[in-house]
Tab-separated table of C-alpha atoms and ligand atoms in Angstrom:
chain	number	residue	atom	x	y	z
G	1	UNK	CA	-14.054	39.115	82.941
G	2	UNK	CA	-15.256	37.133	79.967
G	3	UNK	CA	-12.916	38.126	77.168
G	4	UNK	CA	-15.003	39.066	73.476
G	5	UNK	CA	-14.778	35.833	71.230
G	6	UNK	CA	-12.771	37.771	68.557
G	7	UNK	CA	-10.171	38.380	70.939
G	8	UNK	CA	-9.980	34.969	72.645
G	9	UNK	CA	-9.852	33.121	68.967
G	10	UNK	CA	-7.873	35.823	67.221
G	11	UNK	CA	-10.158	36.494	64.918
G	12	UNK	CA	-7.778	34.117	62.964
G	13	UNK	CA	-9.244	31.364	62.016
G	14	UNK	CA	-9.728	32.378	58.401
G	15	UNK	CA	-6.345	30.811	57.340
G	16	UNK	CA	-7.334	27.922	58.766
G	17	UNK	CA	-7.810	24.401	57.398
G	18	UNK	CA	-9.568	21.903	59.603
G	19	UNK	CA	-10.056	18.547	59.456
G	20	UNK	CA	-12.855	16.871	61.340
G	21	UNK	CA	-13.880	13.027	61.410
G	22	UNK	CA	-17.390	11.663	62.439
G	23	UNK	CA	-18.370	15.181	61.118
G	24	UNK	CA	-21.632	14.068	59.548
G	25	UNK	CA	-23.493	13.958	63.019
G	26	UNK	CA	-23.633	14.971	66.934
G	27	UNK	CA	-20.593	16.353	68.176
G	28	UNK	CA	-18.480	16.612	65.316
G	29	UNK	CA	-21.230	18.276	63.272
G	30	UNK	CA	-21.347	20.852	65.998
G	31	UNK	CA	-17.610	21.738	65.704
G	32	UNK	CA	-18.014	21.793	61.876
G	33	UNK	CA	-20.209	24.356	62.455
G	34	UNK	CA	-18.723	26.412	65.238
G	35	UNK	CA	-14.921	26.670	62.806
G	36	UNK	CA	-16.853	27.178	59.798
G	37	UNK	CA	-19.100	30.002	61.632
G	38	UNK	CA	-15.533	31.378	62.740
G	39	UNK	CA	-14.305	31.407	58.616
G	40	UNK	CA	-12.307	28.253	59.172
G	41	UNK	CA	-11.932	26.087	56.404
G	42	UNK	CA	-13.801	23.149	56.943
G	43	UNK	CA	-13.008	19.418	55.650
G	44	UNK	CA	-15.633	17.669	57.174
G	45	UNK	CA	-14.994	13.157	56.869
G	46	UNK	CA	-17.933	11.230	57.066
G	47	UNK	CA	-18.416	7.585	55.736
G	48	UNK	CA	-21.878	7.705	54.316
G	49	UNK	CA	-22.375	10.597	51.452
G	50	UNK	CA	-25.794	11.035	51.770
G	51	UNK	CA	-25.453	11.755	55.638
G	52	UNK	CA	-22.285	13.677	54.811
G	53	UNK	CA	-24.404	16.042	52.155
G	54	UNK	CA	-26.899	16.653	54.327
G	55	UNK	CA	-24.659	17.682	57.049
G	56	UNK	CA	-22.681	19.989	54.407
G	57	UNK	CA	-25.812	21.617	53.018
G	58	UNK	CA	-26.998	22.381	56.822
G	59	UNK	CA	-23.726	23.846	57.750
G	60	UNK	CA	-23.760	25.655	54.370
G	61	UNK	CA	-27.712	27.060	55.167
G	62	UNK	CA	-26.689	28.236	58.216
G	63	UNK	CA	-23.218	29.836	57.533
G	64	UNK	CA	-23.757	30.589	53.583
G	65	UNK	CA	-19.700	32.095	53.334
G	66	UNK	CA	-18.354	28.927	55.158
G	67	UNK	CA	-15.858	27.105	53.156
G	68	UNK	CA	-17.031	23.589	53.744
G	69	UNK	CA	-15.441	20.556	51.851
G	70	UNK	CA	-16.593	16.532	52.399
G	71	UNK	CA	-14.220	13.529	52.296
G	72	UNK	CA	-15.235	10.098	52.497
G	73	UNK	CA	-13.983	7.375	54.106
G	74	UNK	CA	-14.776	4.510	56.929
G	75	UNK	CA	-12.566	4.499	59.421
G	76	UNK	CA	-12.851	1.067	60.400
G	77	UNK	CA	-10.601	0.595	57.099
G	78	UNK	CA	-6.684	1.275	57.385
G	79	UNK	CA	-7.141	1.678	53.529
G	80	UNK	CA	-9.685	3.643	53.493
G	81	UNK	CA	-7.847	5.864	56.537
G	82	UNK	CA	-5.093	5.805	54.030
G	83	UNK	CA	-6.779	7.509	51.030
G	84	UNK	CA	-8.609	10.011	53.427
G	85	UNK	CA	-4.522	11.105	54.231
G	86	UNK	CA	-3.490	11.104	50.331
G	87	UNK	CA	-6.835	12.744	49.274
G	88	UNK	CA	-6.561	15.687	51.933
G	89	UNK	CA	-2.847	16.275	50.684
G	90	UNK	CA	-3.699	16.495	47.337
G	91	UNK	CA	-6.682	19.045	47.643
G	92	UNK	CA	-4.896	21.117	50.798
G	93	UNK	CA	-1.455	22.592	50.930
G	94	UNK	CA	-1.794	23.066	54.943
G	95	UNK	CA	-3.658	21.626	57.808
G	96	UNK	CA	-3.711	23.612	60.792
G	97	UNK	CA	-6.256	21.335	63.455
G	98	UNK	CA	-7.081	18.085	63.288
G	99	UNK	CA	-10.073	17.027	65.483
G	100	UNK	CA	-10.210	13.474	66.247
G	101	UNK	CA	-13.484	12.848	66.999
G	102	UNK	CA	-15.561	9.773	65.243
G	103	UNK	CA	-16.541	7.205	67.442
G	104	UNK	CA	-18.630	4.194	68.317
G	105	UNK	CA	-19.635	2.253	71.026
G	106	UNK	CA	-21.143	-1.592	69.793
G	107	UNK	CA	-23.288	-3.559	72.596
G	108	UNK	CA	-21.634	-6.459	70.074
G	109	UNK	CA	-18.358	-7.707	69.131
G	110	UNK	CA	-18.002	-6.964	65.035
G	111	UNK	CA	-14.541	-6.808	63.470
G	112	UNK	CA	-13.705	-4.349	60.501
G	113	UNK	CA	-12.473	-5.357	56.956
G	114	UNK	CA	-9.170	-5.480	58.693
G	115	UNK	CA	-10.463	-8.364	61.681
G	116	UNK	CA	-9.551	-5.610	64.281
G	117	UNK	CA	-12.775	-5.138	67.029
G	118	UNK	CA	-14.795	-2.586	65.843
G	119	UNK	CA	-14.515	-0.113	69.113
G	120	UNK	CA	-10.822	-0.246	69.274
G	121	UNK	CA	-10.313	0.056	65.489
G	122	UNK	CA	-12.615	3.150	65.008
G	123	UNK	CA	-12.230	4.731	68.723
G	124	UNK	CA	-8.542	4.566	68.872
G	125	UNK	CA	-6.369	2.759	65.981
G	126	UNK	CA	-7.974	5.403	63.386
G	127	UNK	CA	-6.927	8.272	65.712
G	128	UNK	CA	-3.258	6.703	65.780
G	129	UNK	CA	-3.110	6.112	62.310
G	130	UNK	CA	-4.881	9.473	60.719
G	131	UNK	CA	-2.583	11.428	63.039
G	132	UNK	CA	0.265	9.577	62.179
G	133	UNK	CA	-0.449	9.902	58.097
G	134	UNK	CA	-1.347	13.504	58.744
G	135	UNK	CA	1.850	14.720	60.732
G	136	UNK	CA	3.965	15.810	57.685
G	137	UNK	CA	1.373	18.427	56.922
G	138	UNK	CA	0.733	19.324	60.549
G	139	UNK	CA	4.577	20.053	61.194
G	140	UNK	CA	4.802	21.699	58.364
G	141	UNK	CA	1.473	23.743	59.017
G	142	UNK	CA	2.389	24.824	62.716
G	143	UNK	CA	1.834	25.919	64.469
G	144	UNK	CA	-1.070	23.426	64.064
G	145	UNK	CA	-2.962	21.146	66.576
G	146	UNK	CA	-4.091	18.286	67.621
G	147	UNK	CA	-7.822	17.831	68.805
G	148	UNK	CA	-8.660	13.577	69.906
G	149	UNK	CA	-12.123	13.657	71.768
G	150	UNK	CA	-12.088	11.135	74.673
G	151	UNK	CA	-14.583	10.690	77.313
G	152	UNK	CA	-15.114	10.326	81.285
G	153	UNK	CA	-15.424	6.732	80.256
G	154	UNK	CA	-12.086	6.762	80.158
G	155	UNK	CA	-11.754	6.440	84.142
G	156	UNK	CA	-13.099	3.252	84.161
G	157	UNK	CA	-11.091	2.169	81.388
G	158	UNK	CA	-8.415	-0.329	81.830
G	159	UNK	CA	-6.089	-1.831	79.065
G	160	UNK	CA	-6.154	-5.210	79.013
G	161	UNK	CA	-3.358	-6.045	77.067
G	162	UNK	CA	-4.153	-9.906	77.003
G	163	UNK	CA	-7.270	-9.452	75.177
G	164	UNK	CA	-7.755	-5.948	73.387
G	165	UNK	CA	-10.070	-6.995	71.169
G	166	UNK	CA	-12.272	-8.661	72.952
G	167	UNK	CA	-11.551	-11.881	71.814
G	168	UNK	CA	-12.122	-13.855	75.175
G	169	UNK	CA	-14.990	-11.841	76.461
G	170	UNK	CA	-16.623	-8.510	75.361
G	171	UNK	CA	-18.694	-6.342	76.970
G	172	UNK	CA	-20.006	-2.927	75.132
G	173	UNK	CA	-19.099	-0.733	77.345
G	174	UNK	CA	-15.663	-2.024	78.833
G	175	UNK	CA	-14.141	-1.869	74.947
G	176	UNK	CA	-16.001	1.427	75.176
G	177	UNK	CA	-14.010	2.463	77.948
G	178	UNK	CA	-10.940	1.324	76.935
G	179	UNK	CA	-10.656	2.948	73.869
G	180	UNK	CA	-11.612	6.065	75.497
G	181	UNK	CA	-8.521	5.534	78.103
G	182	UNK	CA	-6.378	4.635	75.140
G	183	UNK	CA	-7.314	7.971	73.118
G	184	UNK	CA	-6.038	9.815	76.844
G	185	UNK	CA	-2.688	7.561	77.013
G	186	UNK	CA	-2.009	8.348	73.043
G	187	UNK	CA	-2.858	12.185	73.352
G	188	UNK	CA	-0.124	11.934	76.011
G	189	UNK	CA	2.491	10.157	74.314
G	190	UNK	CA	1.899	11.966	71.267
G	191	UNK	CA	2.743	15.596	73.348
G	192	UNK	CA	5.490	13.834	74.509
G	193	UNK	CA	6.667	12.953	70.940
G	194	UNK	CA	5.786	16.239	69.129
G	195	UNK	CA	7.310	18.357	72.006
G	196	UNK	CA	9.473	21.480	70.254
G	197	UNK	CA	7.649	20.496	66.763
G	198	UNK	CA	4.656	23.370	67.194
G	199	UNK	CA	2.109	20.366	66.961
G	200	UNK	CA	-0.053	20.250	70.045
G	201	UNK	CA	-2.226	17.443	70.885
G	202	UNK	CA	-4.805	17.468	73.607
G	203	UNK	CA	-7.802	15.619	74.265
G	204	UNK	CA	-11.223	16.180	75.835
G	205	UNK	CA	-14.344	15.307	77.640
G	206	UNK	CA	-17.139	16.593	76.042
G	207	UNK	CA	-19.897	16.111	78.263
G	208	UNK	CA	-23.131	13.236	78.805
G	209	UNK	CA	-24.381	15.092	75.274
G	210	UNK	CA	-27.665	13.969	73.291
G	211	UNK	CA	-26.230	12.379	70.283
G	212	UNK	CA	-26.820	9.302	68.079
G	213	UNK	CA	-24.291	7.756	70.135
G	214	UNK	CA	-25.515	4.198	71.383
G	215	UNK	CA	-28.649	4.374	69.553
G	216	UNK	CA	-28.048	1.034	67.778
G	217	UNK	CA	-26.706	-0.462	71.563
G	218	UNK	CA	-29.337	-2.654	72.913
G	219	UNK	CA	-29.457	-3.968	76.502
G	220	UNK	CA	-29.463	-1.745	79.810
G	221	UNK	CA	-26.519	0.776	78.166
G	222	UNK	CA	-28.921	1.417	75.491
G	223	UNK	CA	-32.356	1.764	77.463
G	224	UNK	CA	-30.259	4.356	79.681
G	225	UNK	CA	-28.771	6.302	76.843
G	226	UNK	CA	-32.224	6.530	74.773
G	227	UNK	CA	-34.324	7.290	78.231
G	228	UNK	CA	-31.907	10.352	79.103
G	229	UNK	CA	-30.910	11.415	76.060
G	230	UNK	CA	-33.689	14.553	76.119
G	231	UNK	CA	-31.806	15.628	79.201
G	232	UNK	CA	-28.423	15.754	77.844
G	233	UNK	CA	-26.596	18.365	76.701
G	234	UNK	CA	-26.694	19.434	72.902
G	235	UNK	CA	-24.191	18.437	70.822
G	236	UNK	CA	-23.320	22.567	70.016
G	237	UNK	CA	-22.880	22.872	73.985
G	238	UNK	CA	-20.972	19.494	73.760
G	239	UNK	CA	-18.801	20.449	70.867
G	240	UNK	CA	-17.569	23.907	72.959
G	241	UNK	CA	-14.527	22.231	74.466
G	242	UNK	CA	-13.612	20.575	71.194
G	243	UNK	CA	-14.074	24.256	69.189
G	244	UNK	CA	-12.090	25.981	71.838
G	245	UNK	CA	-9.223	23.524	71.476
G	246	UNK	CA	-8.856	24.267	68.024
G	247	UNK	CA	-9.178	27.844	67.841
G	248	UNK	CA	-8.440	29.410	71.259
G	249	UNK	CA	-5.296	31.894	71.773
G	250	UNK	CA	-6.079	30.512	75.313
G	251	UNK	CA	-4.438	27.215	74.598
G	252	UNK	CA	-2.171	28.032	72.264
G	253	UNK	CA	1.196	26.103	72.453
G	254	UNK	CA	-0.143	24.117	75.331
G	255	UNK	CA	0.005	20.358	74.791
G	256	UNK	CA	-0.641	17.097	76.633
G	257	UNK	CA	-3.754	17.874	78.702
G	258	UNK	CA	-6.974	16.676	79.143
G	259	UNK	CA	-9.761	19.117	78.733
G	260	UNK	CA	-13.487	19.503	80.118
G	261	UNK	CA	-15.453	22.412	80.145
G	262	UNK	CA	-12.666	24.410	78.179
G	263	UNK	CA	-10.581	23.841	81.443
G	264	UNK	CA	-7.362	21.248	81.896
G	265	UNK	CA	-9.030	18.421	84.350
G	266	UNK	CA	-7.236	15.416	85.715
G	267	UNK	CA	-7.185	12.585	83.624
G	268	UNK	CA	-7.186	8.595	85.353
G	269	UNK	CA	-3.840	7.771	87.016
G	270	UNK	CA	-4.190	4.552	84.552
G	271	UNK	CA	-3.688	7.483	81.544
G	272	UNK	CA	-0.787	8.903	83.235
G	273	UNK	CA	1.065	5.453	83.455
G	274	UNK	CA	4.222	6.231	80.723
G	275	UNK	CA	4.924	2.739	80.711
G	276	UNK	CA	1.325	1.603	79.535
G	277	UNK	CA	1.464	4.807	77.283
G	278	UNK	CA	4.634	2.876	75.543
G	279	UNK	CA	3.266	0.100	75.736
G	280	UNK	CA	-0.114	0.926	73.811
G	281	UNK	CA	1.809	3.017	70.694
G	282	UNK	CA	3.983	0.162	70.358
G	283	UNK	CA	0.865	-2.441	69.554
G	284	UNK	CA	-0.566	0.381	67.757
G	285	UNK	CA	2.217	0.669	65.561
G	286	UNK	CA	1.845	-2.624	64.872
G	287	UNK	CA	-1.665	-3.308	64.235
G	288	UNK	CA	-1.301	-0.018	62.001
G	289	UNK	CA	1.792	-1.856	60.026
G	290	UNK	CA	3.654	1.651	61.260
G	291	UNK	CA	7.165	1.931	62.566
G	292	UNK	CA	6.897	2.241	66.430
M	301	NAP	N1	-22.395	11.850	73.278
M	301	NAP	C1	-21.739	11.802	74.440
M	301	NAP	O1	-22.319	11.917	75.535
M	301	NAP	C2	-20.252	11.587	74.437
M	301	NAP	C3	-19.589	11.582	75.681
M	301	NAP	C4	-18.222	11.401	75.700
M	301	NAP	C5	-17.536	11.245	74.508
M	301	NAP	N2	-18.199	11.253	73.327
M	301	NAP	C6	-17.409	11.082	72.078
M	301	NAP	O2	-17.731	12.112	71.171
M	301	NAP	C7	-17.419	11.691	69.843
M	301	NAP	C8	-18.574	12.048	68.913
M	301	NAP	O3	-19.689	11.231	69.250
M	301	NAP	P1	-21.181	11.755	69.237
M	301	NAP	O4	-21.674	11.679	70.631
M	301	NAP	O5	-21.306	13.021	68.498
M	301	NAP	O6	-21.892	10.534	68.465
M	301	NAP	P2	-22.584	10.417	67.045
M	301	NAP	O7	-23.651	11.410	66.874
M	301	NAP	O8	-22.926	8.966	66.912
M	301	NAP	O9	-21.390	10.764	66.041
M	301	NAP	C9	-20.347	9.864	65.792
M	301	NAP	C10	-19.714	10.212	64.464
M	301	NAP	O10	-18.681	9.237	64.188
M	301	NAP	C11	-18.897	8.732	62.874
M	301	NAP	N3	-18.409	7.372	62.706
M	301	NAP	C12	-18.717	6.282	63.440
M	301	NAP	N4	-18.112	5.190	62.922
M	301	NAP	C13	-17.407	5.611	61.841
M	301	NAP	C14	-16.599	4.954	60.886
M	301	NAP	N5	-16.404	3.643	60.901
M	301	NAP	N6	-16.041	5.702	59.904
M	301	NAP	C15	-16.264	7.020	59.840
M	301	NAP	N7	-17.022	7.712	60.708
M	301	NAP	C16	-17.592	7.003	61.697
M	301	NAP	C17	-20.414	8.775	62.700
M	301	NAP	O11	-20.733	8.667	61.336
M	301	NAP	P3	-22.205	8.197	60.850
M	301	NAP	O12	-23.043	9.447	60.842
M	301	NAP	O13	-21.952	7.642	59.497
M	301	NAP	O14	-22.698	7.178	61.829
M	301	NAP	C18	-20.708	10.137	63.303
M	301	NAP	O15	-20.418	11.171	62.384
M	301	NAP	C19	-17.137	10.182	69.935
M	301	NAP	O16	-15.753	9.964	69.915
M	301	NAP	C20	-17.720	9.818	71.300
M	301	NAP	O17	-17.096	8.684	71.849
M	301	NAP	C21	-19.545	11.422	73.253
């Protein structure tokens, strides 16, 4: 029997202080919405203000009482990434869920201030590098959790360790895929590293949702994306598994799954591969200038 929400979330989420990136649109907006609507305190990043305001004042229309903050920053820039962290300590004592959502997918190969490919930098590297920054106040917060949206992508991702970036071929939706595997294989590693600490991290599929995703990808990709789009689900049905992540009793203290349809799925046997998952948080670590 379908238990009441109050129960299932604990009615709780009050005291808590949420972080969510790529908040200004889509999916992330969506989960803004759905912790705010539970009295969650909600720190919404986006990169752009005026998209970022906009999103604020709809959240704000629709849940007046919501305690809904903004921080800028791009996360294709480890500085930027960096003064998101130090901002967010100075204005919040605690930080009970991070959600790890922001994310691109570029039919093109464009590097970042930093000369990192744009997919990997924003889809992955920011996740590893926010979290990383963040864990202080999320250990000292728990128990607190971990929230890095992934995608069914990731089963046709591979790593390709030889070329990452792209740099002797890209294709739009193989870094696409990758960086979706790699957000699985971190989510993973990072359980496996926060184990006994009260910090879970777990990661999700959220669905084939109508977003702005691809809308600037040109090609095939992008003709299929824009022609289905009115059939997808919307982003408040695609932000469900991402909302019940970070506020369920269901899942509390569980860590290191992958999630779809608010239920633990099976992951590729690619993200499962410890040595790969070692492997990846070591280059991380370095293209992060963090100690592995
Ligand atoms: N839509 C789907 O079917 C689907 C399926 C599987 C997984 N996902 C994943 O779901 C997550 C959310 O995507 P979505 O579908 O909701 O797409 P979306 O509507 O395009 O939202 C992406 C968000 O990420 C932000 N973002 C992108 N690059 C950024 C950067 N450099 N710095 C800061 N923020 C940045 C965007 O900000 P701007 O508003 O400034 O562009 C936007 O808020 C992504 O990780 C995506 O890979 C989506």
């Amino acid at each position: 029997m379908e238990r009441p929400e109050t129960e299932k979330y604990g009615g709780a989420m009050g005291e808590k202080v949420c972080l969510i990136t790529g908040a200004t649109s889509g999916i992330g907006k969506a989960t803004a919405m759905g912790l705010a609507s539970m009295g969650a305190s909600v720190v919404m990043v986006g990169r752009d203000r005026g998209r970022g305001e906009a999103a604020l004042a709809e959240i704000k229309e629709k849940s007046p009482n919501a305690s809904v903050d903004l921080m800028l920053a791009d996360l294709s820039s480890q500085d930027e990434i960096h003064g998101l962290a130090d901002n967010f300590k100075e204005a919040y004592p605690r930080l009970d869920v991070l959600v790890n959502n922001a994310g691109v997918i570029r039919s093109k190969r464009i590097t970042t201030a930093d000369g990192l490919e744009t997919t990997f930098a924003v889809n992955h590297l920011a996740y590893f590098l926010l979290t990383d920054l963040l864990l202080d106040v999320l250990k000292a917060s728990a128990p607190s959790r971990i929230v890095n949206v992934a995608s069914g992508e990731q089963r046709n991702g591979t790593i390709d360790f030889d070329d990452l970036q792209g740099e002797k071929g890209y294709k739009g939706a193989k870094a696409y895929s990758q960086s979706k595997l790699a957000t699985v294989l971190f989510t993973y590693e990072l359980a496996r590293r926060l184990e006994g600490s009260g910090v879970s991290a777990n990661c999700l599929h959220p669905g084939v949702v109508g977003t702005n995703l691809g809308s600037g990808v040109t090609g095939a990709l992008g003709f299929t994306v824009r022609t289905l789009r009115p059939l997808m689900k919307s982003p408040e049905k695609g932000a469900e598994t991402s909302v019940y992540l970070a506020s369920s009793l269901e899942v509390e203290g569980s860590s290191g799954g992958y999630f779809v349809k608010k239920a633990e799925a099976r992951s590729s046997e690619a993200s499962h591969d410890q040595r790969i998952a070692r492997r990846l948080w070591e280059v991380s670590a370095e293209l992060t200038n963090l100690p592995a």
